[in-house]
Coordinates of N, CA and C in Angstrom, one line a residue:
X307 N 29.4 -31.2 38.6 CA 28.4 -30.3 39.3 C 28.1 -29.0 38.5
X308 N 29.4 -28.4 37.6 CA 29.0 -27.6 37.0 C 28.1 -27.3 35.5
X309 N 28.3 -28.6 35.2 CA 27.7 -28.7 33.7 C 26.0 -29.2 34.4
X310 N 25.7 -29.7 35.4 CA 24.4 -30.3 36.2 C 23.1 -29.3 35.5
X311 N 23.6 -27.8 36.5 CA 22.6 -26.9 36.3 C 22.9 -26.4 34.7
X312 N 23.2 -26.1 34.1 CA 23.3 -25.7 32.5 C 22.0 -26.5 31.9
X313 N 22.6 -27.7 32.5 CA 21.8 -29.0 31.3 C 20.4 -29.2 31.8
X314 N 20.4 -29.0 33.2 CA 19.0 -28.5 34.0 C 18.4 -27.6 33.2
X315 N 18.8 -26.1 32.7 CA 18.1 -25.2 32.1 C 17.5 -25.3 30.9
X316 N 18.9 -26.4 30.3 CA 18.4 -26.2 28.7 C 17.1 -27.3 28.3
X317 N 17.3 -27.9 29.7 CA 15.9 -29.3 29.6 C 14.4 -28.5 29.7
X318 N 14.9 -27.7 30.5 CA 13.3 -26.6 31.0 C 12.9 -26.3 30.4
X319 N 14.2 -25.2 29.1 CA 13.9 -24.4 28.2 C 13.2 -25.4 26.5
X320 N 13.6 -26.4 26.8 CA 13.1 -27.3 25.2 C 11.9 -27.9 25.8
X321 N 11.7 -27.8 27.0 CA 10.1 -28.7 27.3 C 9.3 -27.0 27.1
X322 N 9.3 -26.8 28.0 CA 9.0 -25.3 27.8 C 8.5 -24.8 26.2
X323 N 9.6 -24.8 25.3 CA 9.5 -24.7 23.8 C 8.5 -25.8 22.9
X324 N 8.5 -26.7 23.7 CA 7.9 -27.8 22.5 C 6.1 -27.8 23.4
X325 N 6.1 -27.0 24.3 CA 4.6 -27.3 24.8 C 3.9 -25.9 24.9
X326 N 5.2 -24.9 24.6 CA 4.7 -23.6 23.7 C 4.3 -23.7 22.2
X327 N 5.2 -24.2 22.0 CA 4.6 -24.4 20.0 C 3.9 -25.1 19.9
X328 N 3.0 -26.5 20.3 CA 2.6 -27.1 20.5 C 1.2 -26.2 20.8
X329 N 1.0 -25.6 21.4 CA -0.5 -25.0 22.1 C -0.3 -23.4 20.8
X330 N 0.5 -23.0 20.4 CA 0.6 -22.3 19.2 C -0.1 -22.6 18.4
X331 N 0.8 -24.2 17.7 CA 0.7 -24.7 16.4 C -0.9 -25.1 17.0
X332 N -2.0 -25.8 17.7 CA -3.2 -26.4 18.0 C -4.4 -25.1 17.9
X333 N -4.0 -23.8 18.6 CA -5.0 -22.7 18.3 C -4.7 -22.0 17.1
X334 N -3.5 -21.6 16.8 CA -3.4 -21.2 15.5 C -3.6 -22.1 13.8
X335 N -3.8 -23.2 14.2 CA -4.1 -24.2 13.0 C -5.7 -24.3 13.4
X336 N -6.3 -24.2 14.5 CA -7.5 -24.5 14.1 C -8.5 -23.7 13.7
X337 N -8.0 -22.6 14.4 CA -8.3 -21.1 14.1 C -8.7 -20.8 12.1
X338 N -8.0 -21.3 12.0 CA -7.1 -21.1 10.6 C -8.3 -22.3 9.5
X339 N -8.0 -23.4 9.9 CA -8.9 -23.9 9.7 C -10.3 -24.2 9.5
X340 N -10.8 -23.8 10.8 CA -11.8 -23.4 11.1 C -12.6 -22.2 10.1
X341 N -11.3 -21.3 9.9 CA -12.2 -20.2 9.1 C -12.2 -20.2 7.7
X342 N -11.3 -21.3 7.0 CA -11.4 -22.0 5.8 C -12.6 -22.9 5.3
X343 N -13.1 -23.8 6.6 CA -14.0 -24.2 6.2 C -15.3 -23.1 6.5
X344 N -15.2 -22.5 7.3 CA -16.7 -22.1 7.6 C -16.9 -20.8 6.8
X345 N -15.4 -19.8 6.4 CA -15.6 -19.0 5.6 C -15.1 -19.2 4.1
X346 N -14.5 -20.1 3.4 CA -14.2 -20.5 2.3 C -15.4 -20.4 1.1
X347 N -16.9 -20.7 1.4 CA -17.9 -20.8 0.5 C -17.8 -19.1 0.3
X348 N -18.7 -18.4 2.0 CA -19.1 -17.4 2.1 C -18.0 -16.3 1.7
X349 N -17.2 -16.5 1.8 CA -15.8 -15.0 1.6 C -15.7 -15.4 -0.3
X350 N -16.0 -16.3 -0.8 CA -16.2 -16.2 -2.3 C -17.3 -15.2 -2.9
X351 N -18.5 -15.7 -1.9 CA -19.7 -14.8 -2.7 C -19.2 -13.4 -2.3
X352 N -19.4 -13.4 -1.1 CA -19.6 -11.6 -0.3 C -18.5 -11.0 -1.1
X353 N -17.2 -12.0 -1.7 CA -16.1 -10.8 -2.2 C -16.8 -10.2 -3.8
X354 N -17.3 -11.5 -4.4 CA -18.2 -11.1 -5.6 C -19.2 -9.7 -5.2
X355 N -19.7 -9.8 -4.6 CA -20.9 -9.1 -3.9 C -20.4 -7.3 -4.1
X356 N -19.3 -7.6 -3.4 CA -18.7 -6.4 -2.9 C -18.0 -5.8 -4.7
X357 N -17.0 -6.4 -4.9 CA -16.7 -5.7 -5.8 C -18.0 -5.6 -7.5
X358 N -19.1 -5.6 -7.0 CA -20.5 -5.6 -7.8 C -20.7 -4.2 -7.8
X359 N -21.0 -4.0 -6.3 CA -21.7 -2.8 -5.6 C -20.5 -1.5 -5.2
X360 N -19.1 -2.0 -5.1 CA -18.4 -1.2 -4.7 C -17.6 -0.5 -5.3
X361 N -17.4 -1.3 -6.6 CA -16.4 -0.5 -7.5 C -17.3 0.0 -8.8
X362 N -17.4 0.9 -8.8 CA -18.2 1.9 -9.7 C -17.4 1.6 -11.4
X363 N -16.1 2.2 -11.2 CA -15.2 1.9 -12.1 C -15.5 0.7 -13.2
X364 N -15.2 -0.2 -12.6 CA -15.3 -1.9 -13.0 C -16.7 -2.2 -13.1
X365 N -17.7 -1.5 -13.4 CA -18.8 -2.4 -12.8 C -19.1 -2.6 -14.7
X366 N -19.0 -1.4 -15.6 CA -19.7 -1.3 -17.1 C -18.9 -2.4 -17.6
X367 N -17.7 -2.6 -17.3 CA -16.9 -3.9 -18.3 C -17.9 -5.4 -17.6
X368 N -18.3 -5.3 -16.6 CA -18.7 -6.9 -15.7 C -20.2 -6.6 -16.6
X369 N -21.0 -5.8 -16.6 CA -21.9 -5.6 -17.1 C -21.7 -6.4 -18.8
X370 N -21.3 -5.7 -19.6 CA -20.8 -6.1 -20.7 C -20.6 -7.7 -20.8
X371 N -20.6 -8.3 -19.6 CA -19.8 -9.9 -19.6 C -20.9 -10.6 -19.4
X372 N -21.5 -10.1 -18.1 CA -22.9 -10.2 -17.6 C -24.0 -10.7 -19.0
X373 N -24.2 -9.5 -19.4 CA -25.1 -9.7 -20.6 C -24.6 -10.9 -21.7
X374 N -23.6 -11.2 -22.1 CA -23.1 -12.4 -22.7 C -23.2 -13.7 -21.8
X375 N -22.9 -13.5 -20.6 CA -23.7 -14.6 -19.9 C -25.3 -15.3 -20.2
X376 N -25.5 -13.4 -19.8 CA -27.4 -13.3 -20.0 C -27.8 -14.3 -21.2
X377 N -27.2 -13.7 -22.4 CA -27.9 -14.4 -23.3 C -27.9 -15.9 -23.8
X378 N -26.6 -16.1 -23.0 CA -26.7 -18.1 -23.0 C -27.5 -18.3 -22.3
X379 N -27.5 -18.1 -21.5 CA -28.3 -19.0 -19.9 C -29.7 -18.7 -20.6
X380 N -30.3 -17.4 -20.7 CA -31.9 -17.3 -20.9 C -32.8 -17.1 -19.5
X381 N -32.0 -17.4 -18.1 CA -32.6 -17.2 -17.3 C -31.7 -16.6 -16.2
X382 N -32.1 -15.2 -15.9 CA -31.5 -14.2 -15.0 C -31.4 -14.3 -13.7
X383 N -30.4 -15.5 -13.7 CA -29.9 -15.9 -12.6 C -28.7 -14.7 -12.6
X384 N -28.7 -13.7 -11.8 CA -28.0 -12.9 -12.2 C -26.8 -13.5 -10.7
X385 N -27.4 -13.1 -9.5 CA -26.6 -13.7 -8.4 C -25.6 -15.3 -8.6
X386 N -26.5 -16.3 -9.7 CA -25.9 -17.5 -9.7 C -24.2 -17.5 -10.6
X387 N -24.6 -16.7 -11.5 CA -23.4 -16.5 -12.4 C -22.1 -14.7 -11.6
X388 N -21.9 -14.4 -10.6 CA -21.2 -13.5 -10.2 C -19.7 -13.9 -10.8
X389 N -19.2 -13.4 -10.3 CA -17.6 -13.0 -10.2 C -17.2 -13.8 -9.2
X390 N -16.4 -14.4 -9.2 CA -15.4 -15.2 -7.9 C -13.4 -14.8 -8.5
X391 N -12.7 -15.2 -7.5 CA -11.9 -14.8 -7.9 C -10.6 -16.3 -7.8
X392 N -9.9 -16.7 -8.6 CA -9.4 -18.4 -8.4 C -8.0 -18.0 -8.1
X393 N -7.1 -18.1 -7.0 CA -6.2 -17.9 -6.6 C -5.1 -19.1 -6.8
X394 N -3.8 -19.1 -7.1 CA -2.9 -20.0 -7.2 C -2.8 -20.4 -6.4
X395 N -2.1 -21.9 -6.2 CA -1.5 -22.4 -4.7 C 0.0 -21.9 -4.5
X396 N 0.8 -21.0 -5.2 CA 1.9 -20.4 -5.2 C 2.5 -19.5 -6.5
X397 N 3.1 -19.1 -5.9 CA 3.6 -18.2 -7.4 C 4.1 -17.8 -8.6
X398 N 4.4 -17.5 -9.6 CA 5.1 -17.6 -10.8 C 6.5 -16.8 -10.7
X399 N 7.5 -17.8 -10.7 CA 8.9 -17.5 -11.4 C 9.5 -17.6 -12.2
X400 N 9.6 -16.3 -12.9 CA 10.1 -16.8 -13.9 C 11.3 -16.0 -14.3
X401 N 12.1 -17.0 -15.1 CA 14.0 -16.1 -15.2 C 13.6 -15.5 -16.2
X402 N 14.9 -14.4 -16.5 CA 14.8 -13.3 -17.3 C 16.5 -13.5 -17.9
X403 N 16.8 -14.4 -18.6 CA 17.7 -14.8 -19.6 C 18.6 -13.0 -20.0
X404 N 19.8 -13.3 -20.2 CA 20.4 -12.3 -20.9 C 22.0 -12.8 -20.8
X405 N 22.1 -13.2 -22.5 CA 23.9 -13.9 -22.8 C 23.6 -15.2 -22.4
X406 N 22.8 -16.0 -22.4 CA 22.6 -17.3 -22.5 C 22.6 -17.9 -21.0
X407 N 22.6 -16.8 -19.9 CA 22.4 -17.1 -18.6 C 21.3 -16.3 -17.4
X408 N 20.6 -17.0 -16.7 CA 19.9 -16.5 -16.1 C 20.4 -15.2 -15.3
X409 N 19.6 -13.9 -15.5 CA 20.1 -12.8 -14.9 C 19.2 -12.3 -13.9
X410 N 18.0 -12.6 -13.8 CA 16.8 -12.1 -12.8 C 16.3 -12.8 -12.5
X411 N 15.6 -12.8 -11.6 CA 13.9 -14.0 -11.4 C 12.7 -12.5 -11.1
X412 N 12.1 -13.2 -11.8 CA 10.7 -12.1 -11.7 C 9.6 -13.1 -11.1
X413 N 9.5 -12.4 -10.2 CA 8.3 -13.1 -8.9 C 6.9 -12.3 -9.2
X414 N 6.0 -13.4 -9.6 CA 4.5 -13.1 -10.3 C 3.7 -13.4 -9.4
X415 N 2.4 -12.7 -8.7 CA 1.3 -13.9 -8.1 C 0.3 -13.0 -8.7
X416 N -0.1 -14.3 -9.4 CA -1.3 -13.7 -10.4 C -2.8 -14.6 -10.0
X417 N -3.8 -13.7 -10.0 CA -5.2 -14.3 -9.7 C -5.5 -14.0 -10.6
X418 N -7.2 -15.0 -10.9 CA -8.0 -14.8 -12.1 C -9.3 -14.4 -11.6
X419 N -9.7 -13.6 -12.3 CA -11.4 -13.1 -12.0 C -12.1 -13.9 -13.2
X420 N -12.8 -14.7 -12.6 CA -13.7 -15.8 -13.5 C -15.3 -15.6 -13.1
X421 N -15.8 -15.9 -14.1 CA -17.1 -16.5 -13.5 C -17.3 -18.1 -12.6
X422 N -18.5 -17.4 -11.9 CA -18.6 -18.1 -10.3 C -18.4 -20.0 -11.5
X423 N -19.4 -20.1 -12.3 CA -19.8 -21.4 -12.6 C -18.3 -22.3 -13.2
X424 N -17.8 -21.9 -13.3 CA -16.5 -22.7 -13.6 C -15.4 -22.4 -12.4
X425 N -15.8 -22.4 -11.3 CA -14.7 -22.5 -10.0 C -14.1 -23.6 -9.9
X426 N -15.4 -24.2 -9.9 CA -14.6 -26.0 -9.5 C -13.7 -26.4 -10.8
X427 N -14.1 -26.2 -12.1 CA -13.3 -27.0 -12.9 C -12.2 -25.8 -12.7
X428 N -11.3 -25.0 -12.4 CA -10.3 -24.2 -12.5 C -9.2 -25.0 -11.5
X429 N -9.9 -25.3 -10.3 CA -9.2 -26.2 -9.2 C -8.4 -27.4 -9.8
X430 N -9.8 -28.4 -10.7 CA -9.1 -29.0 -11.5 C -8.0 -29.3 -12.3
X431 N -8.2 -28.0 -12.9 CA -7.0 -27.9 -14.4 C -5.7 -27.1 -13.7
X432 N -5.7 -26.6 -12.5 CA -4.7 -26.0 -12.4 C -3.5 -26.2 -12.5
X433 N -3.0 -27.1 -12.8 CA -1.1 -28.2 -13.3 C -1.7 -27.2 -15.1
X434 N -2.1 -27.5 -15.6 CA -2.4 -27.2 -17.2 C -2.7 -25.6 -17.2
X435 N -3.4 -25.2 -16.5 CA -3.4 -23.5 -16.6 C -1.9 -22.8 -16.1
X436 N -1.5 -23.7 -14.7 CA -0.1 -22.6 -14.6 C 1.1 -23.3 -15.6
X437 N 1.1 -24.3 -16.3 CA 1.3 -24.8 -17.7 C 1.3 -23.4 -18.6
X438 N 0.4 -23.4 -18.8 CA 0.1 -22.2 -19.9 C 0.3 -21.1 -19.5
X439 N 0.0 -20.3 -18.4 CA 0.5 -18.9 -17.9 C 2.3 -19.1 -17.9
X440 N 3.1 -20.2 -17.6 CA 4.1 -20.7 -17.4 C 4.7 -20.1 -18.9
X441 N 4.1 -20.6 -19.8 CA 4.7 -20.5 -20.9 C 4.7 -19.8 -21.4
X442 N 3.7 -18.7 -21.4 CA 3.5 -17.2 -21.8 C 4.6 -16.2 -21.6
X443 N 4.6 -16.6 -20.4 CA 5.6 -16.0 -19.3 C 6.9 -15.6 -20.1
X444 N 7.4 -16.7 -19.7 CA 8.5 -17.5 -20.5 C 8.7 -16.5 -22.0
X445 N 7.9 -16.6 -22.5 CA 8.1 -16.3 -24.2 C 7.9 -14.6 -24.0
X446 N 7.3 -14.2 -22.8 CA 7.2 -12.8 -22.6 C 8.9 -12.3 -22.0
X447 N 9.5 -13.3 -21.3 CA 10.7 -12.8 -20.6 C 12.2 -13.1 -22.0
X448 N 11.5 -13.8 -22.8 CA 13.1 -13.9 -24.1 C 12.9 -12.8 -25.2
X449 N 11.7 -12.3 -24.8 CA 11.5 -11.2 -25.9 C 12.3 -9.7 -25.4
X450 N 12.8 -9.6 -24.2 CA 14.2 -8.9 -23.4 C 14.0 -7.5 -23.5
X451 N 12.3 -7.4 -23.3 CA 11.8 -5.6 -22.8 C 11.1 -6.1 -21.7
X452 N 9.8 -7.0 -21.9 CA 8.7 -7.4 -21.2 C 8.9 -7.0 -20.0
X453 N 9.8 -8.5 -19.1 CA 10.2 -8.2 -17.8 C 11.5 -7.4 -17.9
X454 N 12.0 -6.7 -18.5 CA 13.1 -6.1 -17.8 C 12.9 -4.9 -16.9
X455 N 11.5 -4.4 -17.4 CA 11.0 -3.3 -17.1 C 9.6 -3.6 -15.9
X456 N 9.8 -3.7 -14.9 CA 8.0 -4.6 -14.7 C 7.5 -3.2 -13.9
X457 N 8.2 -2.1 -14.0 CA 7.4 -1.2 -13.4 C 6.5 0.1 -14.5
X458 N 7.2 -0.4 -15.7 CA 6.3 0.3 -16.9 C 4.9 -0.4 -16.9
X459 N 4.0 0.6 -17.0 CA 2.5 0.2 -17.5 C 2.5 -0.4 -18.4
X460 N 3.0 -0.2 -19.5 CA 2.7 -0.5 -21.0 C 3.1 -2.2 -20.8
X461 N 4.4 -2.5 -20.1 CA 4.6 -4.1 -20.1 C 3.7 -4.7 -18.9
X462 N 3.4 -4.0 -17.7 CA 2.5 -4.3 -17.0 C 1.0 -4.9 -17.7
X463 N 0.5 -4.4 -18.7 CA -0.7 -4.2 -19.6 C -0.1 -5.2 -20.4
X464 N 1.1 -5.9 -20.9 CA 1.3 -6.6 -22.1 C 1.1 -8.3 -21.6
X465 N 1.2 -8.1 -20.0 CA 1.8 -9.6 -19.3 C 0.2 -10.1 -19.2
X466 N -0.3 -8.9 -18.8 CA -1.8 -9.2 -18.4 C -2.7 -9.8 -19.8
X467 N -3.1 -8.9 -20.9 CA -3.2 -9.3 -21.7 C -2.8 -10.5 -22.6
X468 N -1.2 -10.8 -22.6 CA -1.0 -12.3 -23.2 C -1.1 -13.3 -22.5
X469 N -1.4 -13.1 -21.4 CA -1.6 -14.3 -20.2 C -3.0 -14.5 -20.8
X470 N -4.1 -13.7 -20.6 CA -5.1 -13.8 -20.8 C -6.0 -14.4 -22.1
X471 N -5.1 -13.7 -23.1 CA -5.8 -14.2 -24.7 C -5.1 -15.8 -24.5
X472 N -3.9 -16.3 -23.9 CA -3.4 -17.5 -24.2 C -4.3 -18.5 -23.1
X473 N -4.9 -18.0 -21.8 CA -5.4 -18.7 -21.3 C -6.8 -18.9 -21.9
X474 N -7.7 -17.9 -22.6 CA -8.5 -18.2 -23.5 C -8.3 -18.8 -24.4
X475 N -7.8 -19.8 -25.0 CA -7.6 -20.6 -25.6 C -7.4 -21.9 -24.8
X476 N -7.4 -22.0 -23.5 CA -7.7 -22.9 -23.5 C -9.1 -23.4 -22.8
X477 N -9.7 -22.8 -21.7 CA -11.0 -22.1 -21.4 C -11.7 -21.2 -22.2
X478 N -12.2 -21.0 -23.1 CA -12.7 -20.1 -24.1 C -13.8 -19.1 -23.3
X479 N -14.5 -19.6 -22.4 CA -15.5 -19.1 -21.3 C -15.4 -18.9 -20.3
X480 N -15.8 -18.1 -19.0 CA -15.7 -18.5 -18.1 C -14.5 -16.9 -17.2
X481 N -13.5 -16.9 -17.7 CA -12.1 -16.1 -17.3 C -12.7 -14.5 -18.1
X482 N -12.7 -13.8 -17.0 CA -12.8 -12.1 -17.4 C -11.7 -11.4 -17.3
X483 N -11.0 -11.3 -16.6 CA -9.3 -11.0 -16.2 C -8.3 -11.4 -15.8
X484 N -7.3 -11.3 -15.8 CA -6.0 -11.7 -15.3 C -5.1 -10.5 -14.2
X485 N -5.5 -10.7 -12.8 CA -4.9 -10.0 -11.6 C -3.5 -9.9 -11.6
X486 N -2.9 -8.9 -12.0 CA -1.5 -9.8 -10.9 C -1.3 -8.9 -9.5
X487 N -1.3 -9.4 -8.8 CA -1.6 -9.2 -7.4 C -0.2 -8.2 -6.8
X488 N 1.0 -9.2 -7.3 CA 2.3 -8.8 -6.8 C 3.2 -9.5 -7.8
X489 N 4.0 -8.4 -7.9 CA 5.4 -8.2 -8.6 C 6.8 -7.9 -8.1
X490 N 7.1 -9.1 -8.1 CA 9.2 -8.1 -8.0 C 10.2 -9.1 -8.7
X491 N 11.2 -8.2 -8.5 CA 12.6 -8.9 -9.5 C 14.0 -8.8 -8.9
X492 N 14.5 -9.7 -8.8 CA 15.6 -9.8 -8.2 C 16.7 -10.4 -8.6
X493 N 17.8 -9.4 -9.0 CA 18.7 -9.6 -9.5 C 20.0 -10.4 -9.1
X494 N 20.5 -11.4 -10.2 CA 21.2 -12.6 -9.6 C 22.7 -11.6 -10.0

């Protein structure tokens, strides 16, 4: 009789639980969903849009890119060719070696500012681009200043740049910058 009511409670509390998460997981997934597909096109352009009109700063380098666009194309589709921005499906890890054993992990999440017309092929190649940022990386962390330091500018400025010139090589068009979004390091 005494174990009855216990086992009573804990039945309550797991139906309870699984028709709470349940009505969670069904509004919060569709929600979510829902705004992937219906905002996924639109939240591309308006973000282009925005950093066009909003950042004063950045606008003479996109200009400069712009006009190299211009002169392929021939026709001033200026809105068709914008800025989009191609985001990973997860992050860059990469170890930081010192005495023949891994001493850090340096946690990367890097975005690319591209032009809009090569979006889709980016989706594509992505196994072979984080391939290549993978290996940059890599050759940036045995050189044993790069990441040791990730809050100096100067190596901040070094990761960005070699990521960049090495990802131009294999997209020669298309890629204007290399984001990194977020950085940290954590010592083993």
């Amino acid at each position: 009789m005494k174990n009855i009511i216990p086992a009573i409670i804990v039945i309550i509390c797991i139906v309870a639980g699984g028709i709470g998460g349940n009505f969670l997981r069904t509004s919060g997934g569709g929600a979510s969903a829902g705004a992937e597909k219906h905002g996924g096109g639109e939240a591309k352009s308006s973000h282009g849009e925005e950093a066009k009109g909003g950042h004063g700063a950045s606008e003479p380098a996109k200009d400069s890119h712009a006009k190299d666009s211009h002169e392929k194309d021939s026709h001033g589709g200026g809105g068709s060719s914008g800025v989009d921005y191609f985001k990973f499906t997860r992050e860059f890890v990469v170890p930081v070696m010192r005495d023949a054993r891994v001493d850090s992990l340096v946690i990367l999440n890097i975005n690319l500012e591209v032009d809009s017309s090569i979006t889709s092929k980016l989706f594509s190649m992505e196994p072979k681009i984080r391939d290549n940022i993978m290996t940059t990386l890599i050759g940036l962390s045995n050189d044993g200043q790069t990441l040791e330091a990730i809050s100096n500018i100067d190596n901040y400025e070094s990761i960005r740049a070699s990521v960049l010139m090495n990802l131009q090589k294999i997209i020669p068009t298309g890629i204007e910058n290399v984001l990194i979004v977020d950085m940290a390091k954590q010592e083993l």
